[in-house]
mmCIF file of C-alpha atoms in Angstrom:
data_model
loop_
_atom_site.group_PDB
_atom_site.id
_atom_site.type_symbol
_atom_site.label_atom_id
_atom_site.label_comp_id
_atom_site.label_asym_id
_atom_site.label_seq_id
_atom_site.Cartn_x
_atom_site.Cartn_y
_atom_site.Cartn_z
ATOM 1 C CA MET I 1 0.000 0.000 0.000
ATOM 2 C CA ILE I 2 1.283 3.470 -0.931
ATOM 3 C CA VAL I 3 0.929 6.083 1.786
ATOM 4 C CA ALA I 4 1.428 9.837 1.660
ATOM 5 C CA GLU I 5 4.984 9.717 2.945
ATOM 6 C CA ASP I 6 6.017 7.586 -0.050
ATOM 7 C CA TYR I 7 5.361 10.438 -2.470
ATOM 8 C CA GLU I 8 7.499 13.431 -3.212
ATOM 9 C CA THR I 9 6.148 16.146 -0.923
ATOM 10 C CA VAL I 10 4.989 19.511 -2.171
ATOM 11 C CA ALA I 11 7.791 21.276 -0.340
ATOM 12 C CA ASP I 12 10.446 18.934 -1.714
ATOM 13 C CA SER I 13 9.186 19.249 -5.284
ATOM 14 C CA ARG I 14 9.751 23.029 -5.253
ATOM 15 C CA ARG I 15 13.429 22.724 -4.394
ATOM 16 C CA SER I 16 15.958 23.045 -7.177
ATOM 17 C CA HIS I 17 18.738 20.501 -6.934
ATOM 18 C CA PRO I 18 21.919 20.902 -9.013
ATOM 19 C CA ALA I 19 21.938 17.127 -9.416
ATOM 20 C CA GLN I 20 18.747 17.386 -11.468
ATOM 21 C CA ARG I 21 20.534 19.399 -14.173
ATOM 22 C CA VAL I 22 23.356 16.883 -14.214
ATOM 23 C CA LEU I 23 20.868 14.040 -14.621
ATOM 24 C CA VAL I 24 19.137 15.830 -17.509
ATOM 25 C CA LEU I 25 22.432 16.425 -19.318
ATOM 26 C CA ALA I 26 23.425 12.813 -18.663
ATOM 27 C CA LEU I 27 20.104 11.582 -20.072
ATOM 28 C CA ILE I 28 20.554 13.633 -23.240
ATOM 29 C CA GLY I 29 24.125 12.417 -23.638
ATOM 30 C CA VAL I 30 23.096 8.792 -23.182
ATOM 31 C CA LEU I 31 20.271 9.139 -25.717
ATOM 32 C CA LEU I 32 22.668 10.626 -28.253
ATOM 33 C CA LEU I 33 25.203 7.805 -27.899
ATOM 34 C CA LEU I 34 22.994 4.754 -27.290
ATOM 35 C CA PRO I 35 22.269 4.033 -31.006
ATOM 36 C CA LEU I 36 25.967 3.243 -31.404
ATOM 37 C CA TRP I 37 25.545 0.117 -29.253
ATOM 38 C CA VAL I 38 21.826 -0.684 -29.045
ATOM 39 C CA TYR I 39 19.331 -1.385 -31.829
ATOM 40 C CA PRO I 40 17.543 1.959 -32.455
ATOM 41 C CA VAL I 41 14.104 0.371 -32.946
ATOM 42 C CA LEU I 42 14.267 -1.205 -29.482
ATOM 43 C CA LEU I 43 15.287 2.131 -27.985
ATOM 44 C CA MET I 44 12.417 3.918 -29.723
ATOM 45 C CA LYS I 45 9.930 1.333 -28.488
ATOM 46 C CA LEU I 46 11.276 1.795 -24.978
ATOM 47 C CA MET I 47 10.908 5.586 -25.199
ATOM 48 C CA CYS I 48 7.340 5.294 -26.493
ATOM 49 C CA PHE I 49 6.297 3.114 -23.576
ATOM 50 C CA ALA I 50 8.317 5.183 -21.100
ATOM 51 C CA LEU I 51 6.387 8.256 -22.272
ATOM 52 C CA PHE I 52 3.121 6.309 -21.999
ATOM 53 C CA ALA I 53 3.983 5.288 -18.436
ATOM 54 C CA SER I 54 5.040 8.857 -17.581
ATOM 55 C CA ALA I 55 1.681 10.124 -18.868
ATOM 56 C CA PHE I 56 -0.123 7.590 -16.688
ATOM 57 C CA ASN I 57 2.073 8.527 -13.724
ATOM 58 C CA LEU I 58 1.034 12.164 -14.118
ATOM 59 C CA LEU I 59 -2.507 11.055 -13.344
ATOM 60 C CA LEU I 60 -1.844 8.354 -10.733
ATOM 61 C CA GLY I 61 1.384 9.479 -9.080
ATOM 62 C CA TYR I 62 0.590 13.178 -8.812
ATOM 63 C CA GLY I 63 -3.204 13.207 -9.018
ATOM 64 C CA GLY I 64 -3.969 10.005 -7.117
ATOM 65 C CA LEU I 65 -6.373 8.832 -9.859
ATOM 66 C CA LEU I 66 -6.137 5.204 -10.995
ATOM 67 C CA SER I 67 -7.342 4.786 -14.582
ATOM 68 C CA PHE I 68 -7.942 1.375 -16.140
ATOM 69 C CA GLY I 69 -8.639 2.858 -19.569
ATOM 70 C CA HIS I 70 -5.520 4.662 -20.736
ATOM 71 C CA ALA I 71 -5.158 2.304 -23.694
ATOM 72 C CA ALA I 72 -8.022 4.203 -25.335
ATOM 73 C CA PHE I 73 -5.869 7.332 -25.648
ATOM 74 C CA PHE I 74 -2.724 5.432 -26.612
ATOM 75 C CA GLY I 75 -4.401 3.289 -29.245
ATOM 76 C CA GLY I 76 -6.867 5.940 -30.398
ATOM 77 C CA ALA I 77 -4.057 8.352 -31.245
ATOM 78 C CA ALA I 78 -2.189 5.525 -32.989
ATOM 79 C CA TYR I 79 -5.224 4.807 -35.197
ATOM 80 C CA VAL I 80 -5.774 8.465 -36.069
ATOM 81 C CA THR I 81 -2.094 9.029 -36.850
ATOM 82 C CA ALA I 82 -1.930 5.902 -39.017
ATOM 83 C CA HIS I 83 -5.113 6.896 -40.851
ATOM 84 C CA ALA I 84 -3.799 10.421 -41.437
ATOM 85 C CA LEU I 85 -0.541 9.083 -42.866
ATOM 86 C CA LYS I 86 -2.094 6.397 -45.050
ATOM 87 C CA VAL I 87 -5.334 7.984 -46.301
ATOM 88 C CA TRP I 88 -4.821 11.726 -45.976
ATOM 89 C CA GLU I 89 -1.082 11.469 -46.796
ATOM 90 C CA ILE I 90 -0.175 14.494 -44.696
ATOM 91 C CA ASN I 91 3.232 15.250 -43.190
ATOM 92 C CA PRO I 92 4.138 13.179 -40.094
ATOM 93 C CA GLU I 93 4.211 16.198 -37.777
ATOM 94 C CA PHE I 94 0.599 17.051 -38.684
ATOM 95 C CA ALA I 95 -0.400 13.396 -38.389
ATOM 96 C CA ILE I 96 1.054 13.275 -34.871
ATOM 97 C CA LEU I 97 -0.706 16.516 -33.926
ATOM 98 C CA THR I 98 -3.960 15.061 -35.255
ATOM 99 C CA GLY I 99 -3.496 11.939 -33.139
ATOM 100 C CA VAL I 100 -2.690 13.958 -30.021
ATOM 101 C CA GLY I 101 -5.713 16.193 -30.664
ATOM 102 C CA ALA I 102 -7.929 13.114 -30.922
ATOM 103 C CA ALA I 103 -6.519 11.798 -27.633
ATOM 104 C CA LEU I 104 -7.141 15.145 -25.944
ATOM 105 C CA GLY I 105 -10.730 15.213 -27.191
ATOM 106 C CA LEU I 106 -11.350 11.635 -26.098
ATOM 107 C CA GLY I 107 -9.728 12.383 -22.749
ATOM 108 C CA LEU I 108 -12.040 15.355 -22.258
ATOM 109 C CA VAL I 109 -15.147 13.269 -22.982
ATOM 110 C CA ILE I 110 -14.124 10.350 -20.766
ATOM 111 C CA GLY I 111 -12.766 12.677 -18.090
ATOM 112 C CA LEU I 112 -16.021 14.616 -17.816
ATOM 113 C CA LEU I 113 -17.814 11.370 -17.077
ATOM 114 C CA ALA I 114 -15.156 9.804 -14.860
ATOM 115 C CA VAL I 115 -13.989 12.595 -12.533
ATOM 116 C CA ARG I 116 -17.415 12.728 -10.913
ATOM 117 C CA ARG I 117 -16.526 9.421 -9.242
ATOM 118 C CA GLN I 118 -13.782 8.484 -6.802
ATOM 119 C CA GLY I 119 -11.664 5.457 -6.003
ATOM 120 C CA ILE I 120 -12.663 2.140 -7.527
ATOM 121 C CA TYR I 121 -15.724 3.717 -9.135
ATOM 122 C CA PHE I 122 -13.474 6.078 -11.086
ATOM 123 C CA ALA I 123 -11.316 3.149 -12.196
ATOM 124 C CA MET I 124 -14.340 1.088 -13.286
ATOM 125 C CA VAL I 125 -15.849 3.981 -15.269
ATOM 126 C CA THR I 126 -12.586 4.484 -17.176
ATOM 127 C CA LEU I 127 -12.378 0.748 -17.869
ATOM 128 C CA ALA I 128 -15.964 0.583 -19.120
ATOM 129 C CA LEU I 129 -15.588 3.602 -21.406
ATOM 130 C CA SER I 130 -12.272 2.293 -22.695
ATOM 131 C CA GLN I 131 -13.895 -1.031 -23.605
ATOM 132 C CA MET I 132 -16.660 0.846 -25.399
ATOM 133 C CA PHE I 133 -13.993 2.593 -27.440
ATOM 134 C CA TYR I 134 -12.331 -0.775 -28.110
ATOM 135 C CA PHE I 135 -15.530 -2.142 -29.652
ATOM 136 C CA PHE I 136 -15.909 1.073 -31.647
ATOM 137 C CA CYS I 137 -12.424 0.505 -33.089
ATOM 138 C CA LEU I 138 -13.360 -3.106 -33.812
ATOM 139 C CA GLN I 139 -16.417 -2.071 -35.840
ATOM 140 C CA ALA I 140 -15.374 1.272 -37.375
ATOM 141 C CA PRO I 141 -14.595 1.015 -41.119
ATOM 142 C CA PHE I 142 -11.491 3.226 -41.038
ATOM 143 C CA THR I 143 -9.705 0.968 -38.506
ATOM 144 C CA HIS I 144 -10.049 -2.139 -40.740
ATOM 145 C CA GLY I 145 -11.122 -4.287 -37.794
ATOM 146 C CA GLU I 146 -8.716 -6.996 -36.703
ATOM 147 C CA ASP I 147 -6.352 -6.252 -39.603
ATOM 148 C CA GLY I 148 -5.625 -2.749 -38.342
ATOM 149 C CA ILE I 149 -4.053 0.050 -40.358
ATOM 150 C CA GLN I 150 -0.718 -0.895 -41.850
ATOM 151 C CA GLY I 151 1.501 -0.451 -44.865
ATOM 152 C CA PHE I 152 1.857 3.330 -44.777
ATOM 153 C CA SER I 153 4.946 5.480 -45.219
ATOM 154 C CA ARG I 154 6.481 7.469 -42.396
ATOM 155 C CA GLY I 155 6.775 10.459 -44.699
ATOM 156 C CA LYS I 156 9.129 13.423 -44.474
ATOM 157 C CA LEU I 157 9.301 15.623 -41.411
ATOM 158 C CA PHE I 158 8.474 19.224 -42.409
ATOM 159 C CA GLY I 159 8.656 17.969 -45.978
ATOM 160 C CA ILE I 160 12.462 17.751 -45.739
ATOM 161 C CA VAL I 161 13.714 15.102 -43.278
ATOM 162 C CA ASP I 162 13.020 11.547 -44.453
ATOM 163 C CA LEU I 163 11.922 9.444 -41.469
ATOM 164 C CA ALA I 164 12.333 6.174 -43.375
ATOM 165 C CA ASP I 165 15.850 5.998 -41.960
ATOM 166 C CA SER I 166 15.749 4.432 -38.470
ATOM 167 C CA THR I 167 18.581 6.597 -37.130
ATOM 168 C CA THR I 168 16.876 9.807 -38.236
ATOM 169 C CA LEU I 169 13.590 8.639 -36.744
ATOM 170 C CA TYR I 170 15.379 7.746 -33.521
ATOM 171 C CA TYR I 171 16.646 11.261 -32.934
ATOM 172 C CA PHE I 172 13.198 12.671 -33.699
ATOM 173 C CA VAL I 173 11.557 10.304 -31.188
ATOM 174 C CA ALA I 174 14.302 11.060 -28.650
ATOM 175 C CA ALA I 175 13.719 14.803 -29.031
ATOM 176 C CA MET I 176 9.970 14.354 -28.543
ATOM 177 C CA PHE I 177 10.609 12.109 -25.546
ATOM 178 C CA VAL I 178 12.922 14.591 -23.785
ATOM 179 C CA ALA I 179 10.606 17.529 -24.568
ATOM 180 C CA SER I 180 7.607 15.613 -23.197
ATOM 181 C CA LEU I 181 9.435 14.669 -19.990
ATOM 182 C CA PHE I 182 10.412 18.306 -19.520
ATOM 183 C CA ALA I 183 6.788 19.362 -20.084
ATOM 184 C CA ILE I 184 5.567 16.832 -17.499
ATOM 185 C CA TRP I 185 8.236 18.021 -15.064
ATOM 186 C CA ARG I 186 7.121 21.634 -15.559
ATOM 187 C CA ILE I 187 3.472 20.696 -15.043
ATOM 188 C CA VAL I 188 4.287 18.843 -11.830
ATOM 189 C CA HIS I 189 6.329 21.776 -10.468
ATOM 190 C CA SER I 190 3.884 24.472 -11.555
ATOM 191 C CA PRO I 191 1.186 25.964 -9.267
ATOM 192 C CA PHE I 192 -1.257 23.618 -11.004
ATOM 193 C CA GLY I 193 0.922 20.667 -10.055
ATOM 194 C CA MET I 194 1.216 21.848 -6.462
ATOM 195 C CA ILE I 195 -2.571 22.066 -6.115
ATOM 196 C CA LEU I 196 -2.976 18.696 -7.837
ATOM 197 C CA GLN I 197 -0.639 17.096 -5.301
ATOM 198 C CA ALA I 198 -2.533 18.826 -2.491
ATOM 199 C CA VAL I 199 -5.748 17.286 -3.832
ATOM 200 C CA ARG I 200 -4.036 13.901 -3.867
ATOM 201 C CA GLU I 201 -2.915 14.297 -0.248
ATOM 202 C CA ASN I 202 -6.188 15.648 1.187
ATOM 203 C CA GLU I 203 -9.058 16.331 -1.196
ATOM 204 C CA GLN I 204 -11.450 17.609 1.469
ATOM 205 C CA ARG I 205 -8.934 20.183 2.691
ATOM 206 C CA ALA I 206 -8.380 21.378 -0.887
ATOM 207 C CA ILE I 207 -12.147 21.804 -1.277
ATOM 208 C CA SER I 208 -12.326 23.736 1.996
ATOM 209 C CA LEU I 209 -9.644 26.098 0.675
ATOM 210 C CA GLY I 210 -11.885 26.978 -2.254
ATOM 211 C CA TYR I 211 -10.264 24.965 -5.066
ATOM 212 C CA SER I 212 -12.454 23.404 -7.735
ATOM 213 C CA VAL I 213 -11.141 19.873 -7.297
ATOM 214 C CA GLN I 214 -13.007 18.405 -10.254
ATOM 215 C CA ARG I 215 -11.496 20.973 -12.606
ATOM 216 C CA TYR I 216 -7.973 20.099 -11.495
ATOM 217 C CA LYS I 217 -8.701 16.394 -11.822
ATOM 218 C CA LEU I 218 -10.164 16.921 -15.286
ATOM 219 C CA GLY I 219 -7.168 19.017 -16.314
ATOM 220 C CA ALA I 220 -4.753 16.320 -15.150
ATOM 221 C CA PHE I 221 -6.817 13.636 -16.896
ATOM 222 C CA VAL I 222 -6.845 15.494 -20.228
ATOM 223 C CA MET I 223 -3.118 16.292 -20.101
ATOM 224 C CA SER I 224 -2.337 12.683 -19.224
ATOM 225 C CA ALA I 225 -4.471 11.560 -22.179
ATOM 226 C CA GLY I 226 -2.595 13.954 -24.469
ATOM 227 C CA PHE I 227 0.835 12.628 -23.511
ATOM 228 C CA ALA I 228 -0.445 9.046 -23.801
ATOM 229 C CA GLY I 229 -1.737 9.942 -27.273
ATOM 230 C CA LEU I 230 1.667 11.316 -28.240
ATOM 231 C CA ALA I 231 3.244 8.022 -27.180
ATOM 232 C CA GLY I 232 0.720 6.091 -29.274
ATOM 233 C CA SER I 233 1.295 8.330 -32.300
ATOM 234 C CA LEU I 234 5.058 7.838 -32.097
ATOM 235 C CA LYS I 235 4.607 4.077 -31.771
ATOM 236 C CA ALA I 236 2.382 3.997 -34.864
ATOM 237 C CA LEU I 237 4.970 6.031 -36.777
ATOM 238 C CA LEU I 238 7.745 3.707 -35.610
ATOM 239 C CA PHE I 239 6.168 0.348 -36.472
ATOM 240 C CA GLN I 240 4.001 1.697 -39.317
ATOM 241 C CA PHE I 241 0.819 0.027 -38.116
ATOM 242 C CA ALA I 242 -1.978 0.434 -35.572
ATOM 243 C CA THR I 243 -3.977 -2.545 -34.328
ATOM 244 C CA LEU I 244 -6.553 -3.505 -31.721
ATOM 245 C CA THR I 245 -3.728 -4.489 -29.391
ATOM 246 C CA ASP I 246 -3.081 -0.794 -28.797
ATOM 247 C CA VAL I 247 -6.623 -0.200 -27.467
ATOM 248 C CA ASN I 248 -7.087 -3.501 -25.646
ATOM 249 C CA TRP I 249 -7.473 -3.510 -21.863
ATOM 250 C CA HIS I 250 -4.251 -5.523 -21.657
ATOM 251 C CA MET I 251 -2.390 -2.379 -22.745
ATOM 252 C CA SER I 252 -3.941 -0.449 -19.862
ATOM 253 C CA GLY I 253 -2.816 -3.177 -17.480
ATOM 254 C CA GLU I 254 0.669 -3.150 -18.961
ATOM 255 C CA VAL I 255 1.176 0.569 -18.375
ATOM 256 C CA ILE I 256 -0.061 0.193 -14.793
ATOM 257 C CA LEU I 257 2.488 -2.581 -14.282
ATOM 258 C CA MET I 258 5.291 -0.439 -15.718
ATOM 259 C CA THR I 259 4.436 2.493 -13.487
ATOM 260 C CA LEU I 260 4.103 0.448 -10.301
ATOM 261 C CA LEU I 261 7.336 -1.450 -10.934
ATOM 262 C CA GLY I 262 9.331 1.741 -11.387
ATOM 263 C CA GLY I 263 7.584 3.684 -8.653
ATOM 264 C CA ILE I 264 4.770 6.208 -8.774
ATOM 265 C CA GLY I 265 5.115 9.862 -7.850
ATOM 266 C CA SER I 266 8.520 10.381 -9.510
ATOM 267 C CA ILE I 267 9.720 11.310 -12.975
ATOM 268 C CA ALA I 268 12.272 8.486 -13.208
ATOM 269 C CA GLY I 269 10.047 5.690 -11.892
ATOM 270 C CA PRO I 270 7.901 5.093 -15.007
ATOM 271 C CA ILE I 271 10.993 5.219 -17.232
ATOM 272 C CA VAL I 272 12.722 2.509 -15.192
ATOM 273 C CA GLY I 273 9.565 0.395 -15.082
ATOM 274 C CA ALA I 274 8.979 0.695 -18.827
ATOM 275 C CA GLY I 275 12.622 -0.129 -19.516
ATOM 276 C CA LEU I 276 12.401 -3.261 -17.376
ATOM 277 C CA VAL I 277 9.173 -4.528 -18.972
ATOM 278 C CA VAL I 278 10.190 -3.766 -22.573
ATOM 279 C CA THR I 279 13.632 -5.332 -22.086
ATOM 280 C CA LEU I 280 12.128 -8.514 -20.610
ATOM 281 C CA GLN I 281 9.595 -8.735 -23.433
ATOM 282 C CA ASN I 282 12.306 -8.262 -26.053
ATOM 283 C CA HIS I 283 14.723 -10.834 -24.656
ATOM 284 C CA LEU I 284 12.072 -13.455 -23.870
ATOM 285 C CA ALA I 285 10.105 -13.088 -27.110
ATOM 286 C CA THR I 286 12.192 -15.723 -28.923
ATOM 287 C CA SER I 287 13.055 -17.896 -25.919
ATOM 288 C CA GLY I 288 9.808 -19.848 -25.830
ATOM 289 C CA PHE I 289 9.443 -18.997 -22.136
ATOM 290 C CA PRO I 290 6.074 -17.411 -21.230
ATOM 291 C CA VAL I 291 6.643 -13.663 -20.914
ATOM 292 C CA THR I 292 3.578 -13.136 -18.725
ATOM 293 C CA THR I 293 4.930 -15.605 -16.178
ATOM 294 C CA VAL I 294 8.209 -13.706 -15.883
ATOM 295 C CA LEU I 295 6.434 -10.352 -15.644
ATOM 296 C CA GLY I 296 4.118 -11.714 -12.967
ATOM 297 C CA ALA I 297 7.031 -13.100 -10.956
ATOM 298 C CA THR I 298 8.881 -9.799 -11.343
ATOM 299 C CA PHE I 299 5.858 -7.908 -10.054
ATOM 300 C CA ILE I 300 5.544 -10.245 -7.046
ATOM 301 C CA VAL I 301 9.227 -9.747 -6.188
ATOM 302 C CA CYS I 302 8.795 -5.986 -6.534
ATOM 303 C CA VAL I 303 5.763 -5.997 -4.224
ATOM 304 C CA LEU I 304 7.652 -8.021 -1.613
ATOM 305 C CA LEU I 305 11.003 -6.217 -1.767
ATOM 306 C CA PHE I 306 10.256 -2.812 -3.318
ATOM 307 C CA ARG I 307 6.982 -1.670 -1.795
ATOM 308 C CA ARG I 308 7.383 1.813 -3.270
ATOM 309 C CA GLY I 309 8.667 0.597 -6.627
ATOM 310 C CA ILE I 310 12.304 0.365 -7.675
ATOM 311 C CA VAL I 311 13.003 4.102 -7.836
ATOM 312 C CA GLY I 312 10.781 4.899 -4.866
ATOM 313 C CA GLU I 313 12.504 2.343 -2.667
ATOM 314 C CA LEU I 314 15.958 3.585 -3.663
ATOM 315 C CA ARG I 315 14.965 7.169 -2.888
ATOM 316 C CA HIS I 316 13.588 6.070 0.473
ATOM 317 C CA ARG I 317 16.629 4.018 1.483
ATOM 318 C CA LEU I 318 19.353 6.270 0.102
ATOM 319 C CA PRO I 319 19.290 8.763 3.028
ATOM 320 C CA ALA I 320 19.600 5.879 5.508
ATOM 321 C CA TRP I 321 22.540 4.446 3.578
ATOM 322 C CA ARG I 322 24.202 7.838 3.546
ATOM 323 C CA ARG I 323 23.809 8.174 7.317
ATOM 324 C CA LYS I 324 25.443 4.793 7.811
#
């Protein structure tokens, strides 16, 4: 069980640590050099899911809202982006913006219905609406049912940069990934983010102070949907297809697993969790060993040994280790 002390406090989140700048520069340097040693497609897949998990963490870790339907935004944006590239034949940047816009609109509709509920009722409403969207994608003509949308070109960025080259696409995805993480960090450390964390800690006190709690929840829900949509759009651009797998409830469960493994309420936690899950899936895909069994065992070990997630537990224990 996650309690209030496991989160980053409002006071702590306003402090500026020089180590944060070093970590950002180190992250950028690593992203620039990693394609020299690691397959770029695997790295891009990891960044897409890390962004998806970070978007979910914005809602759960900082807003305290557990959604079981985030696959709707991820997969919906992937479908719209794929359709825009294949049928409308527009530039990839406009296709991505179209997908993100669709995710924002869908997030607004679902959010308006869901934020009126709390706890498990909120989670069940998001799951139900997400499954409704899944069946819409199954029946809608433009999604091509179980075949999905595939066989489209990545196009040229701004009409100049050809994204058919994996290395070029990698640096574009990496730039979008870093920019999105910075945007999430700014949101979390903005006055909006401070109030959102106050709502997470004590909703009744926030209401007594005069804040419109539902508006802040809805804002967080829509922004989380937008970032999840961006992740889905980038994934569709990377693999050049969008299928029902992207909107299935299993995808919602997968992003929850990634976020909990890494640790909620931190920027680094979802990235670590997504990296762990994607790496396990990649290495076990051709081994014949059931991937779900390994992921389940990994989650059990994490629950037993890392109650706050990997990053959360390290952050909690590091001061004690330093004192020793």
